[in-house]
Coordinates of C-alpha atoms in Angstrom, one line a residue:
X1 CA 84.8 45.6 125.8
X2 CA 86.7 48.4 124.2
X3 CA 88.5 46.7 121.0
X4 CA 92.4 47.2 120.9
X5 CA 93.7 49.4 118.2
X6 CA 93.8 48.1 114.6
X7 CA 97.7 47.6 114.6
X8 CA 97.1 45.3 117.7
X9 CA 94.4 43.6 115.7
X10 CA 96.5 42.8 113.0
X11 CA 99.6 41.7 115.1
X12 CA 97.1 39.5 116.7
X13 CA 95.7 37.8 114.0
X14 CA 99.0 37.5 112.8
X15 CA 100.7 35.7 115.9
X16 CA 97.3 33.5 115.6
X17 CA 97.0 32.2 111.9
X18 CA 100.5 32.8 110.9
X19 CA 103.3 32.1 113.5
X20 CA 105.3 29.1 113.7
X21 CA 106.7 28.2 116.8
X22 CA 109.6 31.0 117.6
X23 CA 108.5 33.3 115.8
X24 CA 107.5 36.8 116.8
X25 CA 107.2 39.2 113.4
X26 CA 106.5 39.7 110.2
X27 CA 109.9 39.0 109.1
X28 CA 110.2 35.8 111.1
X29 CA 107.5 34.9 109.0
X30 CA 109.2 36.1 105.5
X31 CA 112.5 34.1 106.0
X32 CA 110.6 30.9 107.1
X33 CA 108.7 30.9 103.7
X34 CA 110.9 32.2 101.4
X35 CA 113.4 29.7 102.4
X36 CA 110.9 26.6 102.4
X37 CA 110.3 27.4 98.9
X38 CA 113.8 28.6 97.6
X39 CA 114.1 24.2 98.4
X40 CA 112.5 23.8 95.0
X41 CA 115.6 25.2 93.4
X42 CA 118.8 23.8 92.5
X43 CA 121.1 23.7 95.9
X44 CA 124.2 26.0 94.5
X45 CA 121.1 28.7 93.9
X46 CA 118.7 28.2 97.2
X47 CA 120.3 30.9 99.2
X48 CA 120.2 33.8 96.4
X49 CA 116.6 33.2 95.7
X50 CA 115.7 32.8 99.3
X51 CA 117.0 36.3 99.4
X52 CA 115.1 37.2 96.6
X53 CA 111.6 35.7 97.8
X54 CA 112.6 37.4 100.7
X55 CA 112.8 41.4 99.2
X56 CA 110.0 40.3 97.6
X57 CA 107.8 39.9 100.4
X58 CA 109.6 42.6 102.2
X59 CA 108.1 44.8 99.7
X60 CA 104.4 43.8 100.0
X61 CA 104.3 40.3 97.2
X62 CA 103.4 37.8 99.5
X63 CA 101.6 34.4 99.4
X64 CA 98.1 33.3 99.8
X65 CA 97.0 32.3 103.7
X66 CA 98.1 28.5 103.4
X67 CA 101.4 29.3 102.0
X68 CA 102.2 32.1 104.8
X69 CA 100.9 29.8 107.5
X70 CA 102.2 26.3 106.4
X71 CA 105.7 26.9 104.0
X72 CA 108.2 25.5 106.1
X73 CA 106.8 24.3 109.2
X74 CA 106.2 20.5 110.4
X75 CA 102.4 20.7 109.9
X76 CA 100.8 18.3 107.9
X77 CA 99.6 20.8 105.8
X78 CA 99.2 22.2 102.4
X79 CA 100.3 25.7 100.8
X80 CA 97.2 25.0 97.9
X81 CA 94.5 27.4 99.0
X82 CA 92.0 26.2 96.7
X83 CA 90.9 22.8 94.9
X84 CA 87.8 21.5 93.2
X85 CA 86.7 17.7 93.5
X86 CA 84.5 15.7 91.0
X87 CA 81.7 13.5 92.5
X88 CA 82.1 11.2 90.1
X89 CA 85.0 9.6 87.5
X90 CA 84.8 11.5 84.1
X91 CA 83.1 8.4 82.4
X92 CA 79.9 8.6 84.9
X93 CA 76.8 10.8 84.1
X94 CA 75.2 9.6 87.3
X95 CA 76.3 9.8 90.4
X96 CA 76.0 6.6 92.8
X97 CA 76.0 6.2 96.4
X98 CA 79.4 4.8 96.6
X99 CA 80.7 7.8 94.3
X100 CA 79.4 10.0 96.9
X101 CA 80.9 8.7 99.6
X102 CA 84.2 8.2 98.4
X103 CA 84.1 12.1 97.3
X104 CA 82.9 13.3 101.0
X105 CA 86.2 11.0 102.0
X106 CA 88.1 12.8 99.6
X107 CA 86.9 16.3 100.5
X108 CA 87.5 15.7 104.3
X109 CA 91.3 14.5 103.2
X110 CA 91.9 18.2 101.7
X111 CA 90.1 19.7 104.2
X112 CA 91.6 18.5 107.1
X113 CA 95.0 19.9 105.2
X114 CA 93.7 23.1 104.7
X115 CA 92.5 23.2 101.5
X116 CA 88.8 24.9 100.3
X117 CA 87.2 22.6 97.8
X118 CA 84.4 23.2 95.3
X119 CA 82.4 20.8 93.3
X120 CA 80.0 20.4 90.6
X121 CA 77.2 18.2 92.2
X122 CA 74.7 18.5 88.5
X123 CA 75.5 14.9 88.6
X124 CA 73.6 13.9 91.4
X125 CA 70.4 12.6 90.6
X126 CA 67.4 15.0 91.4
X127 CA 64.6 14.0 93.6
X128 CA 62.3 11.2 92.8
X129 CA 64.9 9.7 90.5
X130 CA 66.3 6.4 90.5
X131 CA 70.3 6.0 90.4
X132 CA 70.1 2.1 89.5
X133 CA 71.6 1.1 92.9
X134 CA 70.3 -2.4 94.6
X135 CA 67.4 -1.3 96.4
X136 CA 65.9 1.8 94.2
X137 CA 68.0 4.5 96.0
X138 CA 66.8 7.9 94.8
X139 CA 68.9 11.6 94.4
X140 CA 68.5 14.4 95.9
X141 CA 71.2 17.2 95.5
X142 CA 70.1 19.3 98.4
X143 CA 70.3 16.0 100.5
X144 CA 73.8 15.6 99.1
X145 CA 74.9 18.6 100.1
X146 CA 73.7 18.7 103.8
X147 CA 76.2 15.1 103.9
X148 CA 79.1 17.2 102.8
X149 CA 78.4 20.5 105.3
X150 CA 78.0 17.8 108.0
X151 CA 81.3 16.0 107.3
X152 CA 83.4 19.0 107.2
X153 CA 81.8 20.5 110.2
X154 CA 82.9 17.5 112.0
X155 CA 86.5 17.8 111.3
X156 CA 88.8 18.9 114.2
X157 CA 90.3 21.2 111.9
X158 CA 93.6 22.9 113.5
X159 CA 92.5 26.3 113.3
X160 CA 89.5 29.0 113.8
X161 CA 88.6 29.5 110.2
X162 CA 86.7 26.0 109.6
X163 CA 86.5 24.5 105.9
X164 CA 85.6 26.3 103.0
X165 CA 83.3 24.7 100.2
X166 CA 81.4 25.8 97.2
X167 CA 78.8 24.2 95.6
X168 CA 77.8 24.3 91.9
X169 CA 74.4 23.3 90.2
X170 CA 73.6 23.2 86.7
X171 CA 71.1 26.0 85.9
X172 CA 69.0 22.6 83.7
X173 CA 69.0 20.8 86.5
X174 CA 65.7 19.3 87.9
X175 CA 66.7 20.2 91.6
X176 CA 67.6 23.8 91.2
X177 CA 64.6 25.8 92.5
X178 CA 65.4 23.9 95.8
X179 CA 69.2 24.6 95.5
X180 CA 68.0 28.4 95.4
X181 CA 66.2 28.4 98.4
X182 CA 68.2 25.8 100.4
X183 CA 70.2 29.0 102.3
X184 CA 67.5 31.5 102.3
X185 CA 67.0 32.4 105.6
X186 CA 68.2 29.5 107.1
X187 CA 71.6 28.5 108.6
X188 CA 72.1 25.7 106.4
X189 CA 75.1 24.7 105.1
X190 CA 77.3 27.1 107.0
X191 CA 80.7 25.8 105.4
X192 CA 79.5 26.6 101.8
X193 CA 79.0 29.2 99.4
X194 CA 76.4 28.5 96.4
X195 CA 76.5 29.4 93.1
X196 CA 74.8 28.2 89.8
X197 CA 76.4 27.6 86.5
X198 CA 74.1 29.4 84.3
X199 CA 74.6 29.1 80.2
X200 CA 74.0 31.3 77.6
X201 CA 71.7 29.4 76.2
X202 CA 69.8 29.9 79.8
X203 CA 70.2 33.8 79.6
X204 CA 68.8 33.9 76.2
X205 CA 66.1 31.9 77.7
X206 CA 65.2 34.4 79.9
X207 CA 65.4 37.6 77.4
X208 CA 62.9 35.8 75.5
X209 CA 61.1 34.9 77.8
X210 CA 61.3 31.4 76.8
X211 CA 60.4 28.1 78.8
X212 CA 63.2 26.3 80.2
X213 CA 64.1 22.3 80.4
X214 CA 65.0 20.7 83.8
X215 CA 66.4 17.7 82.8
X216 CA 69.6 15.1 83.5
X217 CA 70.0 11.0 83.1
X218 CA 68.6 9.6 85.9
X219 CA 65.6 7.7 85.4
X220 CA 62.5 9.2 87.2
X221 CA 60.9 6.9 89.6
X222 CA 57.7 4.7 88.3
X223 CA 55.5 7.0 90.3
X224 CA 56.1 10.4 88.5
X225 CA 56.2 9.0 85.0
X226 CA 52.4 9.9 84.7
X227 CA 53.0 13.4 85.5
X228 CA 54.7 15.3 82.7
X229 CA 58.4 13.2 82.8
X230 CA 59.4 12.2 79.2
X231 CA 62.2 11.1 77.2
X232 CA 64.6 13.9 75.4
X233 CA 66.1 13.2 72.0
X234 CA 69.7 13.7 73.8
X235 CA 69.2 10.5 75.8
X236 CA 68.1 12.9 79.0
X237 CA 64.5 12.8 81.0
X238 CA 63.1 16.1 81.5
X239 CA 61.4 16.6 84.5
X240 CA 59.8 19.9 84.0
X241 CA 59.5 22.7 81.5
X242 CA 59.0 26.6 83.0
X243 CA 58.7 29.9 81.7
X244 CA 62.7 30.8 82.3
X245 CA 61.5 34.2 83.8
X246 CA 60.3 32.6 86.9
X247 CA 63.7 30.9 87.6
X248 CA 65.3 33.9 87.1
X249 CA 63.1 35.9 89.5
X250 CA 63.5 33.5 92.3
X251 CA 67.6 33.7 91.5
X252 CA 67.7 37.6 91.8
X253 CA 64.8 37.1 94.9
X254 CA 67.4 34.9 96.8
X255 CA 70.5 36.6 96.4
X256 CA 68.7 39.8 97.1
X257 CA 67.6 38.4 100.4
X258 CA 70.9 36.1 101.7
X259 CA 73.5 37.2 99.0
X260 CA 73.2 33.7 97.6
X261 CA 73.6 32.2 95.1
X262 CA 75.8 33.7 92.7
X263 CA 75.9 33.1 89.5
X264 CA 79.0 31.5 87.2
X265 CA 78.5 32.2 83.3
X266 CA 79.9 28.8 82.4
X267 CA 80.3 28.7 78.8
X268 CA 81.9 32.4 79.1
X269 CA 84.4 30.5 82.0
X270 CA 84.6 27.5 79.0
X271 CA 85.5 29.9 76.7
X272 CA 88.0 31.7 78.1
X273 CA 90.3 28.4 79.0
X274 CA 93.1 27.9 76.6
X275 CA 93.2 24.0 77.4
X276 CA 89.6 23.7 76.8
X277 CA 90.6 20.7 74.5
X278 CA 92.3 18.9 77.1
X279 CA 89.9 19.9 80.3
X280 CA 86.0 20.5 80.9
X281 CA 85.6 23.2 84.2
X282 CA 82.2 22.8 85.8
X283 CA 82.9 24.6 89.1
X284 CA 84.9 26.9 90.7
X285 CA 87.3 27.3 94.2
X286 CA 85.1 28.6 97.3
X287 CA 85.4 31.9 96.7
X288 CA 84.8 32.0 92.9
X289 CA 88.8 33.5 91.8
X290 CA 89.8 29.9 89.9
X291 CA 87.5 28.3 87.7
X292 CA 88.9 24.7 88.0
X293 CA 88.7 21.2 86.1
X294 CA 88.2 18.0 88.5
X295 CA 91.1 17.6 90.9
X296 CA 92.7 21.0 89.7
X297 CA 93.9 23.9 92.2
X298 CA 96.0 26.9 92.5
X299 CA 98.5 28.1 94.6
X300 CA 98.1 31.6 94.9
X301 CA 100.0 35.1 95.8
X302 CA 98.7 38.6 96.1
X303 CA 101.0 41.5 95.9
X304 CA 99.9 45.0 97.8
X305 CA 99.5 48.2 95.5
X306 CA 99.4 50.1 98.0
X307 CA 103.3 49.9 98.3
X308 CA 103.6 51.0 94.6
X309 CA 102.2 54.1 94.9
X310 CA 104.4 57.1 94.9
X311 CA 103.5 60.9 96.2
X312 CA 100.3 59.2 98.0
X313 CA 97.7 61.8 98.4
X314 CA 99.7 64.2 96.4
X315 CA 101.8 65.0 99.4
X316 CA 105.7 66.4 98.2
X317 CA 104.9 65.7 94.5
X318 CA 102.1 64.5 91.5
X319 CA 101.0 60.8 92.4
X320 CA 102.2 58.0 90.7
X321 CA 102.5 54.3 90.3
X322 CA 105.9 52.6 90.2
X323 CA 105.0 49.9 87.0
X324 CA 108.9 48.9 86.7
X325 CA 109.0 47.9 90.5
X326 CA 105.2 46.0 90.2
X327 CA 106.5 44.3 87.4
X328 CA 110.0 43.3 88.9
X329 CA 107.7 41.9 91.8
X330 CA 105.5 39.8 89.4
X331 CA 108.7 37.7 87.9
X332 CA 109.5 36.7 90.9
X333 CA 106.3 35.8 92.1
X334 CA 106.0 33.4 89.1
X335 CA 109.0 31.7 90.3
X336 CA 107.9 31.4 94.0
X337 CA 104.6 30.2 93.3
X338 CA 105.8 27.8 90.6
X339 CA 108.4 26.2 93.4
X340 CA 105.3 25.8 95.6
X341 CA 103.9 23.3 93.3
X342 CA 106.8 21.2 93.9
X343 CA 107.3 21.3 97.9
X344 CA 103.6 22.1 98.9
X345 CA 101.8 18.2 100.7
X346 CA 99.4 17.4 98.4
X347 CA 96.3 15.5 100.1
X348 CA 95.6 13.3 96.8
X349 CA 97.8 11.8 94.3
X350 CA 95.3 13.0 91.5
X351 CA 95.7 16.8 92.9
X352 CA 99.5 16.2 92.7
X353 CA 99.6 15.0 89.0
X354 CA 96.7 17.8 87.8
X355 CA 99.1 19.9 89.2
X356 CA 102.1 19.1 87.8
X357 CA 100.6 18.1 84.3
X358 CA 100.0 21.8 83.5
X359 CA 101.6 23.6 86.6
X360 CA 98.4 26.7 87.1
X361 CA 99.3 29.2 89.5
X362 CA 97.7 32.7 90.1
X363 CA 99.9 35.9 90.8
X364 CA 96.9 38.3 92.3
X365 CA 96.6 41.8 94.0
X366 CA 95.1 43.3 96.9
X367 CA 94.8 46.8 97.9
X368 CA 93.6 48.1 94.4
X369 CA 90.9 50.2 95.9
X370 CA 93.5 51.9 98.7
X371 CA 96.0 52.4 95.8
X372 CA 93.8 54.0 93.6
X373 CA 92.8 56.7 96.9
X374 CA 96.5 57.0 97.2
X375 CA 96.6 58.2 93.4
X376 CA 93.7 60.4 94.2
X377 CA 91.0 58.2 91.9
X378 CA 87.5 57.7 92.9
X379 CA 87.3 54.0 92.8
X380 CA 84.0 54.4 90.0
X381 CA 85.9 57.1 88.1
X382 CA 87.0 56.0 84.4
X383 CA 90.3 56.9 85.3
X384 CA 90.6 54.4 88.1
X385 CA 89.4 51.9 85.7
X386 CA 92.4 52.8 83.2
X387 CA 94.8 52.7 85.7
X388 CA 93.3 49.2 87.0
X389 CA 93.8 48.0 83.1
X390 CA 97.2 49.1 83.0
X391 CA 98.1 47.1 86.5
X392 CA 96.2 44.5 84.7
X393 CA 98.4 44.9 81.6
X394 CA 101.5 44.8 83.7
X395 CA 100.4 41.9 86.0
X396 CA 99.9 40.0 82.4
X397 CA 103.0 41.0 80.6
X398 CA 105.2 40.2 83.3
X399 CA 103.6 36.9 84.6
X400 CA 104.0 35.3 80.9
X401 CA 107.5 36.8 80.5
X402 CA 108.8 35.1 83.7
X403 CA 106.9 32.0 82.9
X404 CA 108.4 31.8 79.3
X405 CA 111.9 32.5 81.2
X406 CA 111.1 29.8 83.8
X407 CA 110.4 27.2 81.0
X408 CA 113.8 27.7 79.3
X409 CA 115.1 27.3 82.7
X410 CA 113.1 24.4 83.7
X411 CA 111.1 23.7 80.5
X412 CA 107.0 24.1 79.9
X413 CA 104.3 22.5 81.6
X414 CA 103.8 18.7 80.3
X415 CA 100.9 19.4 78.7
X416 CA 102.3 22.6 76.9
X417 CA 101.4 23.0 72.6
X418 CA 102.6 25.9 71.0
X419 CA 100.0 25.8 68.5
X420 CA 97.5 25.9 71.1
X421 CA 99.1 28.5 73.1
X422 CA 99.7 30.8 70.2
X423 CA 96.6 30.5 68.4
X424 CA 93.8 33.1 67.9
X425 CA 91.7 34.1 70.4
X426 CA 93.7 32.0 72.9
X427 CA 95.1 34.5 75.8
X428 CA 98.5 34.5 74.9
X429 CA 97.8 36.4 71.6
X430 CA 97.1 39.5 72.9
X431 CA 100.4 39.6 74.6
X432 CA 102.8 41.8 73.3
X433 CA 105.2 40.7 70.6
X434 CA 108.4 40.2 72.1
X435 CA 106.7 37.9 74.8
X436 CA 105.0 35.8 72.3
X437 CA 108.4 35.7 70.9
X438 CA 110.0 34.4 73.9
X439 CA 107.0 31.7 74.5
X440 CA 107.6 30.6 70.8
X441 CA 111.2 29.7 71.6
X442 CA 110.7 28.5 74.7
X443 CA 107.0 28.0 76.1
X444 CA 105.1 28.2 78.9
X445 CA 106.0 27.0 82.7
X446 CA 102.2 27.3 83.5
X447 CA 99.0 26.8 81.6
X448 CA 97.1 29.8 83.6
X449 CA 99.3 32.8 86.0
X450 CA 96.5 35.3 87.5
X451 CA 93.9 35.3 89.8
X452 CA 92.8 37.7 92.1
X453 CA 91.1 36.0 95.5
X454 CA 89.5 38.1 98.1
X455 CA 92.8 38.3 100.3
X456 CA 90.5 38.9 103.9
X457 CA 93.1 37.4 106.3
X458 CA 96.7 38.1 104.9
X459 CA 95.5 41.7 103.9
X460 CA 94.8 42.3 107.6
X461 CA 98.1 40.0 109.4
X462 CA 100.5 41.6 106.7
X463 CA 99.1 44.7 105.1
X464 CA 97.7 46.7 107.3
X465 CA 94.6 46.6 107.1
X466 CA 94.6 47.7 103.2
X467 CA 91.0 47.3 101.1
X468 CA 90.9 43.9 100.0
X469 CA 91.7 42.3 96.6
X470 CA 89.9 44.6 94.1
X471 CA 87.3 45.6 96.4
X472 CA 87.1 49.4 97.5
X473 CA 87.2 50.0 100.5
X474 CA 84.7 48.8 103.0
X475 CA 84.3 52.0 105.2
X476 CA 87.2 54.1 106.7
X477 CA 86.7 52.7 110.0
X478 CA 84.4 50.0 110.5
X479 CA 83.6 47.2 112.7
X480 CA 85.5 43.1 111.7
X481 CA 84.1 40.2 113.1
X482 CA 86.9 38.4 114.5
X483 CA 87.7 35.0 116.5
X484 CA 90.9 36.1 118.2
X485 CA 93.1 34.2 120.5
X486 CA 90.2 31.4 121.1
X487 CA 88.0 33.5 122.6
X488 CA 84.1 33.9 121.2
X489 CA 84.1 35.7 117.5
X490 CA 83.0 39.3 118.2
X491 CA 83.0 42.5 116.4
X492 CA 86.5 44.5 116.6
X493 CA 86.9 48.7 115.5
X494 CA 89.6 48.7 112.1
X495 CA 90.9 51.6 110.7
X496 CA 91.3 51.0 106.6
X497 CA 95.2 51.2 105.6
X498 CA 94.4 54.1 103.2
X499 CA 92.6 56.7 105.8
X500 CA 95.3 56.1 108.3
X501 CA 98.1 56.9 105.5
X502 CA 96.0 60.3 104.9
X503 CA 95.6 61.2 108.5
X504 CA 99.0 60.4 109.2
X505 CA 100.0 62.8 105.8
X506 CA 97.9 65.4 106.2
X507 CA 96.5 65.5 108.9
X508 CA 93.8 63.7 111.7
X509 CA 91.5 66.7 111.3
X510 CA 91.8 67.6 107.6
X511 CA 88.2 66.6 105.6
X512 CA 88.6 63.7 103.2
X513 CA 88.4 64.8 99.7
X514 CA 86.2 63.7 97.5
X515 CA 88.3 60.7 96.4
X516 CA 87.9 58.7 99.2
X517 CA 84.7 56.4 98.3
X518 CA 83.9 53.5 99.8
X519 CA 82.3 50.1 98.5
X520 CA 78.5 51.4 99.5
X521 CA 78.8 54.6 97.7
X522 CA 80.3 52.4 94.4
X523 CA 76.9 52.0 92.4
X524 CA 76.5 48.1 91.6
X525 CA 77.1 48.7 87.4
X526 CA 80.5 50.4 88.7
X527 CA 81.7 47.7 90.7
X528 CA 81.1 45.4 87.5
X529 CA 82.7 48.1 85.8
X530 CA 86.0 47.9 87.8
X531 CA 85.8 44.0 87.1
X532 CA 85.2 44.4 83.1
X533 CA 88.4 46.8 83.2
X534 CA 90.6 43.5 84.8
X535 CA 89.5 40.5 83.3
X536 CA 90.7 41.2 79.9
X537 CA 94.3 40.8 81.7
X538 CA 93.2 37.9 84.3
X539 CA 93.7 34.3 82.3
X540 CA 91.8 33.0 85.8
X541 CA 89.2 34.4 87.7
X542 CA 88.4 37.6 89.7
X543 CA 86.7 37.1 93.3
X544 CA 84.7 40.5 93.4
X545 CA 81.2 41.0 95.9
X546 CA 79.1 43.6 94.5
X547 CA 77.8 46.0 97.7
X548 CA 74.4 46.6 97.1
X549 CA 72.4 49.4 98.8
X550 CA 69.5 48.1 101.8
X551 CA 66.4 50.2 99.3
X552 CA 68.0 47.7 96.2
X553 CA 65.3 45.9 94.3
X554 CA 64.8 42.3 93.1
X555 CA 64.6 43.8 89.8
X556 CA 67.9 46.1 90.0
X557 CA 69.7 42.8 91.2
X558 CA 68.6 40.8 88.3
X559 CA 69.5 44.1 86.4
X560 CA 73.2 43.5 87.8
X561 CA 73.1 39.5 87.0
X562 CA 72.6 40.7 83.4
X563 CA 74.9 43.5 83.3
X564 CA 77.7 41.2 84.3
X565 CA 77.0 38.7 81.6
X566 CA 76.8 41.0 79.1
X567 CA 80.2 42.4 79.5
X568 CA 81.8 39.2 79.4
X569 CA 82.6 38.4 83.1
X570 CA 82.9 34.8 84.3
X571 CA 80.7 35.7 87.5
X572 CA 78.9 37.7 90.0
X573 CA 77.9 37.7 93.4
X574 CA 75.7 40.7 95.3
X575 CA 75.5 41.3 98.9
X576 CA 73.4 43.8 99.6
X577 CA 73.3 45.5 103.0
X578 CA 70.7 44.7 105.4
X579 CA 70.5 45.4 109.1
X580 CA 69.8 41.9 110.2
X581 CA 72.2 40.3 107.8
X582 CA 74.8 38.2 109.2
X583 CA 78.1 39.9 107.9
X584 CA 81.6 39.7 108.6
X585 CA 81.6 43.7 108.3
X586 CA 79.4 46.2 109.8
X587 CA 79.6 50.1 109.5
X588 CA 79.6 52.2 112.4
X589 CA 76.4 54.5 112.8
X590 CA 78.3 56.6 114.7
X591 CA 80.0 59.6 113.1
X592 CA 83.2 58.9 112.0
X593 CA 86.8 60.2 113.5
X594 CA 87.5 62.7 111.1
X595 CA 85.5 65.5 109.1
X596 CA 83.7 63.6 105.6
X597 CA 83.3 66.9 104.3
X598 CA 83.4 66.0 100.3
X599 CA 82.3 62.4 100.6
X600 CA 79.5 61.4 98.2
X601 CA 76.2 60.1 100.0

């Protein structure tokens, strides 16, 4: 079956996932969402703020998918995309069966209302361990994740996306090797992404070729006590002592073969958390862009950067990036997302309490790759990274200014402490003096303000199939697997937004200049370099996949992981292009519609 034009596919996805009854255009969605979010304002200001939010959306500053689909509707659904749930209570060290059952029930409540959930499964006892309940029940992390996955797949979810979950396990858990292998070459845990929480100590053990202890507080089964299990000084049972490099090799092999697990550099995440004195982060949301404490959540909203390029491709003048307008969009975006915290439906009371005490939000971006191409800059160039850093600085400075101004109007978030926020080494310490002075006078409305998500569906439905998040364009013409109009999932042929803009402005037969670079033409190191250019300006996380060529070796995957850790990134995921991989995006092997002269191979 021949695919419909790209614009038709965008419109079909828009209608299927985002239209409310009676809506037929993007502007209808914008009006509904703007009016809904303005309800958090004082009555006399609602009409003005609704117009302001609507104007922001017309210029490319939108909400994440749950906002655009659910705000202002009668659905029993949340506007919050991402959550992290605990498996056990804060004072509990080993998960009992009743803890796991309760956690599954809580997960189902959140998933049913449209939120994705991440969990740290490290409290679950390993195989051959007693969890202290009558009958001597034993642990098994992978079996517990099976139960969460089955529960999610069994839910009658209202749209075609299904539930999204993240399983995180510490690098010293005794079930680590089984966890690493669980998804390799199998269709296990279809609703889960998986990541390992890697400590600096483990990374040093790998570098120094040291041994590594796999340990847990759960008591081993009596049958295993004679097999080398012994009590440690810190009160944990050591289940095995293994070469760190053996574990590292298995992690790299699994990521090489199946793109999982990803790595979370958990010590880096905790050091960067300005609330580390009152919260402990052990997991992220399903896509990894938001490290969160137990019951944490984040309301997200990307801004289309391609809309801020003047004279794209040098047509009509030298390309320039409109930082002034971007700053204006960011300031309105902060207010819009802060409003969403107060008007959304919360699946659970604990989530609401956590969110309103800290008021985390995530202003983000999409179409960075397209914007760089329209600026005539190669994604893998130093000039592109410098521009990305300038964009990140603009996001940071304007978001924090807007939050301080909002704090002057509405009050700071309840757990705000000035001495913590402005102390040396904290995120706000690098802000311009004028913004820090404003924070000193008025406080901050939000504890965290910035997060860069993948933005896959909204980039297609609302941003003309632009490059997602901060990724380079996957390709200029490619296939995307989707399920539209209740049909079975199939591949649709799409054209990238920047590519279409170039054809429109420069002619369909014009050869692509050498700054047109796709994700597969960017080296793994340069994928990481772009994250490193932006991370200093983002107080949350950045979801970014390092796309690797098919010939990439296991050793090279390990090198990429180490490079990410040394660069101070919060996490890393790789995807090696493979003909047999079950990927959502596929290149088209036939010749492209336009000459490829000058494009790097």
